[in-house]
Short mmCIF file of C-alpha atoms and ligand atoms in Angstrom, two decimals:
data_model
loop_
_atom_site.label_atom_id
_atom_site.label_comp_id
_atom_site.label_asym_id
_atom_site.label_seq_id
_atom_site.Cartn_x
_atom_site.Cartn_y
_atom_site.Cartn_z
CA MET A 241 5.02 40.18 3.59
CA MET A 242 8.56 40.36 1.80
CA ALA A 243 10.74 40.91 4.58
CA MET A 244 9.21 38.12 6.59
CA PHE A 245 10.06 36.25 4.17
CA LEU A 246 13.41 36.72 3.96
CA PHE A 247 13.93 36.55 8.03
CA ALA A 248 12.52 33.29 7.51
CA ALA A 249 14.40 32.65 4.08
CA MET A 250 17.89 33.50 6.11
CA GLN A 251 16.80 31.12 9.15
CA PRO A 252 17.56 28.14 7.54
CA GLY A 253 14.87 25.41 9.77
CA ALA A 254 13.58 28.07 11.61
CA MET A 255 10.10 27.48 10.53
CA GLU A 256 9.50 23.61 11.60
CA PRO A 257 11.78 21.13 12.93
CA GLU A 258 13.99 19.77 10.83
CA PRO A 259 13.21 16.59 8.37
CA LEU A 260 14.93 13.35 9.89
CA PRO A 261 16.39 11.51 7.04
CA PRO A 262 15.20 9.41 5.12
CA VAL A 263 12.09 10.67 3.51
CA PRO A 264 9.37 10.18 1.40
CA SER A 265 9.75 11.45 -2.31
CA PRO A 266 6.59 13.32 -3.34
CA ARG A 267 5.43 10.07 -4.92
CA GLN A 268 5.71 8.34 -1.91
CA LEU A 269 3.69 10.61 -0.11
CA ALA A 270 0.90 10.63 -2.60
CA TRP A 271 1.31 6.27 -2.53
CA HIS A 272 1.16 6.94 1.43
CA LYS A 273 -2.70 8.49 1.18
CA TRP A 274 -4.13 5.46 -0.85
CA GLU A 275 -4.19 3.05 2.02
CA THR A 276 -6.59 0.28 0.44
CA TYR A 277 -5.78 -0.71 -3.34
CA ALA A 278 -7.00 -3.43 -5.41
CA PHE A 279 -5.01 -6.40 -7.51
CA VAL A 280 -6.19 -7.30 -10.15
CA HIS A 281 -5.07 -11.41 -11.37
CA PHE A 282 -6.74 -12.01 -14.84
CA GLY A 283 -5.54 -13.35 -17.67
CA MET A 284 -5.04 -17.68 -18.92
CA ASN A 285 -5.02 -19.41 -15.74
CA THR A 286 -8.40 -17.86 -15.50
CA PHE A 287 -9.51 -19.63 -18.51
CA THR A 288 -7.09 -22.90 -17.37
CA GLY A 289 -8.22 -23.62 -13.39
CA ARG A 290 -4.54 -22.70 -12.68
CA GLU A 291 -2.42 -20.22 -10.97
CA TRP A 292 1.03 -20.36 -12.71
CA GLY A 293 0.54 -21.61 -16.35
CA GLN A 294 3.36 -23.11 -18.73
CA GLY A 295 3.36 -20.29 -21.27
CA THR A 296 2.32 -23.01 -23.81
CA GLU A 297 -0.91 -21.98 -23.21
CA ASP A 298 -3.17 -21.60 -26.55
CA PRO A 299 -4.68 -17.96 -27.33
CA ALA A 300 -8.03 -19.14 -28.11
CA LEU A 301 -8.65 -20.15 -24.92
CA PHE A 302 -8.56 -16.65 -23.48
CA ASN A 303 -12.60 -15.71 -24.07
CA PRO A 304 -14.97 -13.47 -21.70
CA THR A 305 -18.10 -14.00 -22.14
CA ASP A 306 -18.80 -10.65 -20.16
CA PHE A 307 -16.09 -8.83 -19.73
CA ASP A 308 -16.85 -5.36 -17.52
CA PRO A 309 -14.10 -3.66 -15.71
CA ASP A 310 -17.19 -0.82 -14.51
CA GLN A 311 -18.71 -3.74 -12.48
CA TRP A 312 -15.23 -4.63 -10.45
CA MET A 313 -14.89 -0.60 -10.35
CA ALA A 314 -18.09 -0.10 -8.62
CA ALA A 315 -17.58 -2.38 -6.08
CA PHE A 316 -13.30 -1.07 -6.04
CA LYS A 317 -15.42 1.91 -4.68
CA ALA A 318 -17.79 0.58 -2.39
CA ALA A 319 -14.91 -1.33 -0.56
CA GLY A 320 -12.92 2.34 -0.93
CA LEU A 321 -10.18 0.90 -2.84
CA LYS A 322 -8.33 3.77 -4.52
CA THR A 323 -6.54 2.80 -6.89
CA VAL A 324 -6.25 -0.57 -9.50
CA ILE A 325 -3.25 -2.71 -10.46
CA LEU A 326 -3.73 -5.13 -12.52
CA THR A 327 -1.49 -8.26 -14.43
CA ALA A 328 -0.86 -7.34 -17.67
CA LYS A 329 1.41 -10.26 -18.33
CA HIS A 330 1.60 -13.09 -15.52
CA HIS A 331 4.56 -15.83 -15.24
CA ASP A 332 2.85 -17.12 -18.57
CA GLY A 333 3.33 -14.49 -20.79
CA PHE A 334 0.03 -14.42 -22.24
CA CYS A 335 -0.42 -10.70 -22.46
CA LEU A 336 -3.57 -8.64 -22.04
CA TRP A 337 -2.67 -5.80 -24.52
CA PRO A 338 -2.16 -6.03 -28.20
CA SER A 339 1.51 -6.02 -27.54
CA ARG A 340 3.81 -5.43 -30.51
CA LEU A 341 6.51 -7.98 -29.88
CA THR A 342 5.08 -10.91 -29.54
CA LYS A 343 1.70 -13.00 -30.19
CA HIS A 344 1.33 -14.33 -27.24
CA SER A 345 -1.52 -12.08 -26.70
CA VAL A 346 -5.26 -11.17 -26.55
CA ALA A 347 -4.68 -10.15 -30.14
CA SER A 348 -4.69 -14.00 -30.95
CA SER A 349 -7.93 -14.80 -28.54
CA PRO A 350 -11.28 -15.08 -30.44
CA TRP A 351 -11.52 -12.27 -27.67
CA ARG A 352 -13.54 -9.79 -29.71
CA GLY A 353 -12.23 -10.62 -32.13
CA GLY A 354 -9.29 -10.40 -31.94
CA LYS A 355 -9.50 -6.53 -31.65
CA GLY A 356 -9.71 -6.65 -27.99
CA ASP A 357 -7.39 -4.97 -25.39
CA VAL A 358 -7.59 -5.37 -21.74
CA VAL A 359 -5.48 -3.12 -20.21
CA ARG A 360 -6.62 -0.42 -22.26
CA GLU A 361 -10.53 -1.30 -21.09
CA VAL A 362 -9.34 -1.75 -17.89
CA ALA A 363 -7.04 1.35 -17.77
CA ASP A 364 -9.93 3.74 -19.25
CA ALA A 365 -12.74 1.91 -16.32
CA CYS A 366 -10.24 3.50 -13.68
CA ARG A 367 -9.98 7.46 -15.11
CA ARG A 368 -14.55 7.14 -15.40
CA ALA A 369 -14.50 5.97 -11.91
CA GLY A 370 -11.90 7.89 -10.64
CA LEU A 371 -9.48 5.43 -9.70
CA ARG A 372 -5.90 5.01 -10.36
CA PHE A 373 -4.93 2.75 -12.34
CA GLY A 374 -1.07 0.07 -11.62
CA VAL A 375 0.23 -2.55 -14.58
CA TYR A 376 1.65 -5.88 -13.31
CA LEU A 377 4.36 -7.33 -15.39
CA SER A 378 5.48 -10.07 -14.95
CA PRO A 379 9.93 -10.23 -15.30
CA TRP A 380 8.81 -14.16 -15.33
CA ASP A 381 7.85 -15.19 -18.85
CA ARG A 382 7.40 -19.10 -19.56
CA HIS A 383 6.86 -18.07 -22.68
CA GLU A 384 9.01 -16.25 -24.33
CA PRO A 385 12.25 -17.33 -26.48
CA THR A 386 14.44 -14.76 -25.25
CA TYR A 387 13.92 -14.99 -21.50
CA GLY A 388 16.87 -16.64 -20.15
CA GLN A 389 18.93 -14.90 -22.54
CA GLY A 390 19.88 -12.18 -20.79
CA GLU A 391 20.47 -8.62 -22.81
CA PRO A 392 17.90 -10.06 -26.12
CA TYR A 393 15.00 -11.03 -23.10
CA ASN A 394 15.64 -7.10 -21.13
CA ASP A 395 14.77 -5.71 -24.10
CA PHE A 396 12.43 -7.36 -25.07
CA TYR A 397 10.99 -6.74 -21.43
CA VAL A 398 11.70 -2.99 -21.49
CA GLY A 399 10.14 -2.89 -24.81
CA GLN A 400 7.04 -4.42 -22.95
CA LEU A 401 7.20 -2.13 -20.07
CA THR A 402 7.29 1.12 -22.89
CA GLU A 403 4.21 -0.07 -24.28
CA LEU A 404 2.63 -0.44 -20.91
CA LEU A 405 3.92 3.08 -19.51
CA THR A 406 3.53 5.22 -23.16
CA GLN A 407 0.08 3.40 -24.57
CA TYR A 408 -2.59 4.19 -21.18
CA GLY A 409 -2.57 6.72 -19.28
CA PRO A 410 -0.95 8.41 -16.04
CA ILE A 411 -0.17 4.86 -14.61
CA ALA A 412 0.39 4.52 -10.17
CA GLU A 413 2.06 2.12 -9.52
CA VAL A 414 4.39 -0.24 -11.80
CA TRP A 415 4.44 -4.19 -9.50
CA PHE A 416 7.85 -6.47 -9.74
CA ASP A 417 7.08 -9.46 -8.90
CA GLY A 418 10.20 -11.43 -7.29
CA ALA A 419 8.87 -15.20 -8.17
CA CYS A 420 10.56 -17.18 -10.45
CA ALA A 421 10.57 -21.53 -10.20
CA GLU A 422 13.19 -21.70 -12.77
CA GLY A 423 15.32 -24.84 -11.44
CA PRO A 424 18.75 -25.75 -10.66
CA ASN A 425 18.85 -26.79 -14.69
CA GLY A 426 16.06 -23.89 -16.21
CA LYS A 427 16.85 -20.97 -17.36
CA LYS A 428 17.90 -18.13 -15.59
CA GLN A 429 17.37 -14.72 -16.39
CA VAL A 430 19.85 -11.55 -15.24
CA TYR A 431 17.93 -8.66 -15.34
CA ASP A 432 18.88 -5.11 -16.01
CA TRP A 433 17.13 -3.38 -13.21
CA GLU A 434 18.96 -0.23 -13.72
CA ARG A 435 17.45 0.05 -17.27
CA ILE A 436 13.95 -1.44 -16.00
CA ARG A 437 13.79 1.42 -13.09
CA ALA A 438 15.07 4.26 -15.70
CA THR A 439 12.50 3.32 -17.91
CA VAL A 440 9.67 3.69 -15.48
CA ARG A 441 11.27 7.13 -14.54
CA LYS A 442 11.63 8.93 -17.49
CA LEU A 443 8.45 7.10 -18.79
CA GLN A 444 6.12 7.93 -15.55
CA PRO A 445 7.80 9.79 -13.01
CA LYS A 446 5.07 10.08 -10.35
CA ALA A 447 4.64 6.36 -10.64
CA VAL A 448 5.86 4.40 -7.72
CA MET A 449 7.62 0.86 -8.43
CA PHE A 450 7.39 -1.82 -5.95
CA SER A 451 9.38 -5.48 -5.23
CA ASP A 452 10.95 -6.78 -3.34
CA ALA A 453 13.20 -4.11 -2.65
CA GLY A 454 12.17 -1.29 -3.86
CA PRO A 455 12.75 1.24 -4.74
CA ASP A 456 9.63 2.72 -3.49
CA VAL A 457 7.62 0.23 -1.90
CA ARG A 458 8.68 -3.53 -0.10
CA TRP A 459 7.49 -6.68 -0.09
CA ILE A 460 6.09 -7.46 3.55
CA GLY A 461 8.08 -10.56 2.69
CA ASN A 462 4.58 -12.15 2.99
CA GLU A 463 1.07 -12.75 1.33
CA SER A 464 -1.35 -12.74 4.26
CA GLY A 465 -1.63 -9.01 4.18
CA VAL A 466 -0.22 -8.62 7.60
CA ALA A 467 2.72 -6.53 8.81
CA ASN A 468 4.72 -6.72 11.29
CA GLU A 469 3.85 -4.50 14.67
CA THR A 470 8.02 -3.18 14.41
CA ASN A 471 7.60 -1.97 10.74
CA TRP A 472 9.99 1.31 9.89
CA CYS A 473 9.44 2.50 6.21
CA LEU A 474 12.92 2.81 6.27
CA LEU A 475 15.13 0.49 4.04
CA GLU A 476 18.88 0.09 3.16
CA PRO A 477 18.77 -1.07 -0.68
CA SER A 478 22.27 -2.44 -0.26
CA ARG A 479 21.20 -4.98 1.66
CA MET A 480 18.55 -6.11 -0.64
CA SER A 481 18.18 -7.83 -3.65
CA VAL A 482 14.61 -9.40 -5.89
CA GLY A 483 13.92 -12.64 -5.90
CA GLN A 484 15.85 -13.42 -2.58
CA PRO A 485 14.83 -14.19 0.75
CA ASN A 486 16.35 -10.13 2.43
CA PRO A 487 16.56 -10.02 6.07
CA GLY A 488 14.30 -6.84 7.46
CA GLN A 489 12.08 -7.11 4.94
CA THR A 490 9.23 -7.21 7.26
CA GLU A 491 10.23 -4.90 9.92
CA GLY A 492 12.43 -2.60 7.44
CA HIS A 493 16.37 -1.48 8.19
CA PRO A 494 15.90 0.91 11.61
CA ASP A 495 19.07 2.12 10.34
CA GLY A 496 18.26 1.94 6.90
CA SER A 497 19.41 5.55 4.40
CA ALA A 498 16.49 5.21 2.38
CA TRP A 499 12.34 5.59 2.54
CA VAL A 500 11.19 2.46 1.03
CA PRO A 501 7.52 1.56 3.20
CA GLY A 502 6.10 -2.04 2.54
CA GLU A 503 3.35 -3.25 1.04
CA CYS A 504 1.18 -6.41 1.71
CA ASP A 505 -0.35 -8.37 -0.78
CA VAL A 506 -3.31 -10.31 0.01
CA SER A 507 -6.13 -12.13 -2.46
CA ILE A 508 -9.76 -12.39 -0.75
CA ARG A 509 -9.54 -16.03 -1.94
CA PRO A 510 -7.00 -18.92 -1.79
CA GLY A 511 -5.83 -18.55 -5.22
CA TRP A 512 -4.47 -15.23 -6.81
CA PHE A 513 -6.96 -16.11 -9.84
CA TYR A 514 -10.57 -17.30 -10.09
CA HIS A 515 -11.63 -20.66 -9.46
CA GLY A 516 -14.67 -21.47 -9.11
CA GLU A 517 -14.55 -24.37 -6.51
CA GLU A 518 -13.41 -21.23 -3.68
CA ASP A 519 -16.59 -19.68 -4.24
CA ASP A 520 -17.05 -20.33 -0.53
CA LYS A 521 -13.47 -19.58 0.10
CA VAL A 522 -14.45 -15.48 -0.10
CA LYS A 523 -12.97 -14.26 2.97
CA THR A 524 -15.65 -12.53 5.10
CA PRO A 525 -16.04 -8.86 5.84
CA ASP A 526 -14.90 -9.23 9.37
CA GLN A 527 -11.74 -11.33 7.81
CA LEU A 528 -10.85 -7.89 5.70
CA VAL A 529 -11.06 -5.66 8.35
CA GLU A 530 -8.87 -8.06 10.41
CA LEU A 531 -6.17 -7.37 7.65
CA TYR A 532 -6.96 -3.72 7.58
CA PHE A 533 -5.96 -3.06 10.91
CA LEU A 534 -2.70 -5.25 10.64
CA SER A 535 -1.68 -3.69 7.29
CA VAL A 536 -2.60 0.02 7.37
CA GLY A 537 -2.86 0.16 10.89
CA ARG A 538 0.83 -1.43 10.84
CA ASN A 539 2.28 1.64 9.19
CA ALA A 540 1.60 -0.25 5.68
CA SER A 541 -0.85 -0.49 2.89
CA LEU A 542 -3.18 -3.14 1.71
CA LEU A 543 -3.28 -4.03 -1.83
CA LEU A 544 -6.31 -6.75 -1.82
CA ASN A 545 -6.48 -9.01 -4.87
CA VAL A 546 -10.19 -9.53 -6.42
CA PRO A 547 -10.07 -12.11 -9.03
CA PRO A 548 -13.03 -11.65 -12.09
CA ASP A 549 -14.25 -14.81 -13.08
CA ARG A 550 -14.46 -16.00 -16.89
CA ARG A 551 -17.15 -14.34 -17.84
CA GLY A 552 -14.57 -10.35 -16.98
CA ARG A 553 -17.18 -10.08 -13.92
CA LEU A 554 -16.32 -9.91 -9.95
CA ALA A 555 -18.44 -13.00 -8.64
CA ASP A 556 -21.17 -11.74 -6.13
CA PRO A 557 -19.50 -13.62 -3.09
CA ASP A 558 -16.84 -11.13 -4.00
CA VAL A 559 -19.01 -7.87 -4.51
CA ALA A 560 -20.78 -8.63 -0.65
CA SER A 561 -17.67 -8.65 0.78
CA LEU A 562 -15.85 -5.69 -0.66
CA GLN A 563 -18.98 -3.97 -0.26
CA GLU A 564 -19.26 -4.98 3.49
CA PHE A 565 -16.15 -4.64 4.13
CA GLY A 566 -15.83 -0.23 2.81
CA ARG A 567 -19.35 0.05 5.13
CA ARG A 568 -17.45 -0.98 8.19
CA ILE A 569 -14.37 0.72 8.00
CA ARG A 570 -15.97 3.90 6.86
CA ARG A 571 -18.45 3.88 10.58
CA MET A 572 -15.56 2.94 12.61
CA PHE A 573 -13.39 5.63 11.93
CA ARG A 574 -16.26 8.01 11.64
CA THR A 575 -16.10 9.61 14.41
CA ASN A 576 -13.14 10.57 15.92
CA LEU A 577 -13.73 11.52 19.59
CA LEU A 578 -10.33 13.06 20.67
CA ARG A 579 -11.14 15.39 17.59
CA GLY A 580 -11.59 19.61 19.56
CA ALA A 581 -10.15 17.82 22.94
CA ALA A 582 -8.22 20.02 25.47
CA ALA A 583 -4.89 18.71 25.03
CA LYS A 584 -1.49 19.03 27.13
CA ALA A 585 1.97 17.78 26.11
CA SER A 586 5.86 17.77 27.76
CA SER A 587 7.21 19.71 25.72
CA VAL A 588 6.25 22.50 22.63
CA TRP A 589 9.18 22.87 19.31
CA ARG A 590 10.63 26.15 20.94
CA ASP A 591 7.73 26.88 22.59
CA ARG A 592 5.67 28.19 19.20
CA GLU A 593 1.47 27.99 19.61
CA SER A 594 1.92 26.49 16.20
CA PHE A 595 3.76 23.51 17.33
CA GLY A 596 1.25 23.12 20.64
CA PRO A 597 -0.40 20.14 21.88
CA ASP A 598 -3.74 20.91 20.32
CA LYS A 599 -2.28 20.52 16.71
CA ALA A 600 -2.24 16.63 16.95
CA VAL A 601 -6.28 16.67 17.98
CA ASP A 602 -7.40 19.20 15.33
CA GLY A 603 -8.19 17.18 12.86
CA ASP A 604 -6.13 18.74 10.48
CA THR A 605 -3.78 16.71 8.79
CA SER A 606 -1.76 18.78 7.79
CA THR A 607 -0.67 20.86 11.22
CA TYR A 608 1.24 18.32 14.48
CA TRP A 609 2.68 18.48 17.83
CA ALA A 610 6.45 19.02 18.20
CA ALA A 611 7.72 17.93 21.14
CA GLY A 612 10.80 20.47 22.28
CA GLU A 613 13.89 20.52 20.00
CA ARG A 614 16.14 18.16 22.00
CA THR A 615 13.90 15.85 23.54
CA ARG A 616 13.80 11.67 22.37
CA SER A 617 10.80 11.55 24.42
CA GLY A 618 7.52 13.10 25.55
CA TRP A 619 3.76 12.76 26.22
CA LEU A 620 0.42 14.40 25.45
CA GLU A 621 -2.66 14.60 27.17
CA ALA A 622 -6.18 14.87 25.31
CA ASP A 623 -9.10 15.47 27.78
CA MET A 624 -11.97 14.66 26.03
CA GLY A 625 -14.20 16.88 28.65
CA ARG A 626 -16.78 14.07 30.04
CA GLU A 627 -16.32 9.74 29.68
CA ARG A 628 -17.03 8.41 26.50
CA GLU A 629 -16.48 4.67 25.47
CA ILE A 630 -13.47 3.67 23.06
CA ASP A 631 -12.05 1.05 21.94
CA CYS A 632 -8.99 2.06 19.23
CA VAL A 633 -6.65 4.38 18.78
CA GLU A 634 -5.00 5.95 16.17
CA ILE A 635 -1.51 7.74 15.87
CA ARG A 636 0.26 8.90 12.74
CA GLU A 637 3.68 10.98 12.28
CA PRO A 638 3.69 13.39 10.00
CA ILE A 639 5.91 11.56 8.21
CA ARG A 640 7.12 14.20 5.55
CA LEU A 641 9.74 15.28 8.33
CA GLY A 642 10.74 11.68 8.66
CA GLN A 643 9.76 8.25 11.20
CA ARG A 644 11.15 8.56 14.27
CA ILE A 645 9.14 6.84 16.91
CA SER A 646 10.43 3.45 18.20
CA ARG A 647 8.31 2.35 21.26
CA PHE A 648 5.30 3.93 22.72
CA THR A 649 2.39 3.21 25.52
CA VAL A 650 -1.63 4.97 25.37
CA ALA A 651 -2.72 5.50 28.40
CA VAL A 652 -6.25 5.94 29.70
CA TRP A 653 -7.34 8.09 32.60
CA ASP A 654 -9.89 6.00 35.07
CA GLY A 655 -10.61 8.51 37.46
CA ASN A 656 -7.27 7.86 39.97
CA ALA A 657 -4.53 6.98 37.55
CA TRP A 658 -3.81 6.82 33.86
CA LYS A 659 -4.19 2.63 32.64
CA THR A 660 -2.23 1.74 29.90
CA VAL A 661 -4.48 0.22 27.26
CA ALA A 662 -2.06 -0.85 24.29
CA GLU A 663 1.79 -0.13 24.04
CA GLY A 664 4.01 -0.29 20.74
CA THR A 665 7.17 0.31 18.61
CA THR A 666 6.60 2.01 16.02
CA VAL A 667 4.18 4.55 14.19
CA GLY A 668 4.74 6.01 10.87
CA ALA A 669 2.00 6.86 8.68
CA LYS A 670 -1.00 5.60 10.96
CA ARG A 671 -0.69 2.83 13.64
CA LEU A 672 -4.29 1.52 14.91
CA LEU A 673 -3.63 0.28 18.66
CA ARG A 674 -7.09 -1.92 19.34
CA PHE A 675 -8.29 -2.98 23.15
CA ASP A 676 -11.39 -4.13 25.02
CA PRO A 677 -14.17 -0.95 25.13
CA VAL A 678 -13.76 1.60 28.50
CA ARG A 679 -15.17 4.72 29.46
CA THR A 680 -13.15 7.61 30.20
CA SER A 681 -12.41 10.80 29.38
CA LYS A 682 -8.75 11.57 28.64
CA VAL A 683 -6.46 9.99 26.45
CA ARG A 684 -2.49 9.69 26.99
CA LEU A 685 -0.24 8.72 24.73
CA ASP A 686 3.78 8.37 25.61
CA VAL A 687 5.86 8.31 23.61
CA LEU A 688 9.27 6.51 25.11
CA GLU A 689 12.10 6.27 22.18
CA ALA A 690 12.46 8.08 19.36
CA ARG A 691 14.68 8.33 16.41
CA GLY A 692 14.44 12.38 16.83
CA CYS A 693 12.30 14.76 19.02
CA PRO A 694 8.80 13.19 18.83
CA LEU A 695 6.10 14.66 15.99
CA ILE A 696 2.09 13.56 16.21
CA GLN A 697 0.27 15.03 13.77
CA ASP A 698 -2.72 13.01 14.97
CA LEU A 699 -4.26 11.20 18.17
CA ARG A 700 -6.84 9.96 17.60
CA ALA A 701 -8.99 7.49 19.74
CA TYR A 702 -12.58 6.07 18.01
CA ARG A 703 -15.43 3.00 19.31
CA THR A 704 -14.95 0.67 16.76
CA ARG A 705 -17.37 -2.40 17.94
C1 FUL B 139 3.87 -14.00 -6.59
C2 FUL B 139 3.02 -14.65 -7.90
O1 FUL B 139 4.52 -15.82 -8.59
C3 FUL B 139 2.02 -15.09 -7.83
O2 FUL B 139 1.67 -16.13 -8.86
C4 FUL B 139 1.04 -13.70 -7.49
O3 FUL B 139 0.92 -13.30 -8.91
C5 FUL B 139 1.34 -13.14 -6.44
C6 FUL B 139 1.20 -11.77 -6.54
O4 FUL B 139 3.02 -12.98 -6.60
O5 FUL B 139 4.93 -13.97 -6.75
#
């Protein structure tokens, strides 16, 4: 045993293909597994009917009548959402926790006699439900007098962040919003991002940080829940800034030096906050499933906002949509028809059995097929042994070794020849391709271009309709 270990240690890179930088950090690898998670916009705007408050609202307005985060969690779990990110403070500055740094908070409201703490109750409900908890803390603050003064506001913001990161247990994601509508004559705050990020790293080293520019997760460039067909997890941070339009936001930078995957945020309703008049505009299960394919199915995550109402509960139409969405996703991906198929490939890394084509269809996400060492393309065929009807193929790269593929096609055997049913550019953590239902016994993936030797963790096929 010892001798084998020594032999392996003496041969760097001999055990598996070399990682192709940049590669994800452990915290990012954990994040990639969430895929879908909940955003919760709740606060002063819930009670004023606004989307952006002015900061002058009376804390007395905040008074949910039946606050019940356990009810939210039940609905989120039914939808398969894995984490919950709460707006601890939105642009109006009203804090959902009793911050020691301002009076503009739940402590000045009539709710729970001024003794309430929404952040605590939501964090506790998440843990009871087995979901992770994250926070949104708006950098733009229309209430705080030091906003726009530079250091004094940075001190205030870091102080608030410290409260949130030290008093509520593990934090999975910290969400930094780039929005700010201060006009040309308005206050301009110069943020100390370096200090802000260092605070998160120090206090919650496992948390991922989201912003327009990362450092761990980047905004996908729209608020409609849609990733680009070409979507690299690679990004060049020196080309990015928070609160500015960023070229490459959507596609990523194929020559980027950092791993910064995209997150697609979208609301289940037209607004981010609850407005009763939007009760009949809740996205349908069909629309949510479509968004799943356009985000998770394009190598991004789906951050779905579901805003509680003035009771502090999710409204019935939202709960119903979430439930049905979860049911459909589970049903669609229950049976991988390629599992255990007979597989062959153009080449195998160092002819090692442990990287053979069968590893892409064994249903085991810890194994993968690796093409020959110096290749930049290759093919993989999976034979199911009998005809099945399929309408969707899923491809995954083992991203801990880097994102590689930049062009591919998927074909099915029609009895005489291969017929292309889908084609694409990037793959990454997960790529879902839909096509008209077709009966076939064999599926073929052609990797046409890649940054390094192609690696396929999984090739799966489903009947989703
Ligand atoms: C935006 C904000 O201005 C919206 O109010 C919302 O919070 C959304 C998620 O981000 O930038």
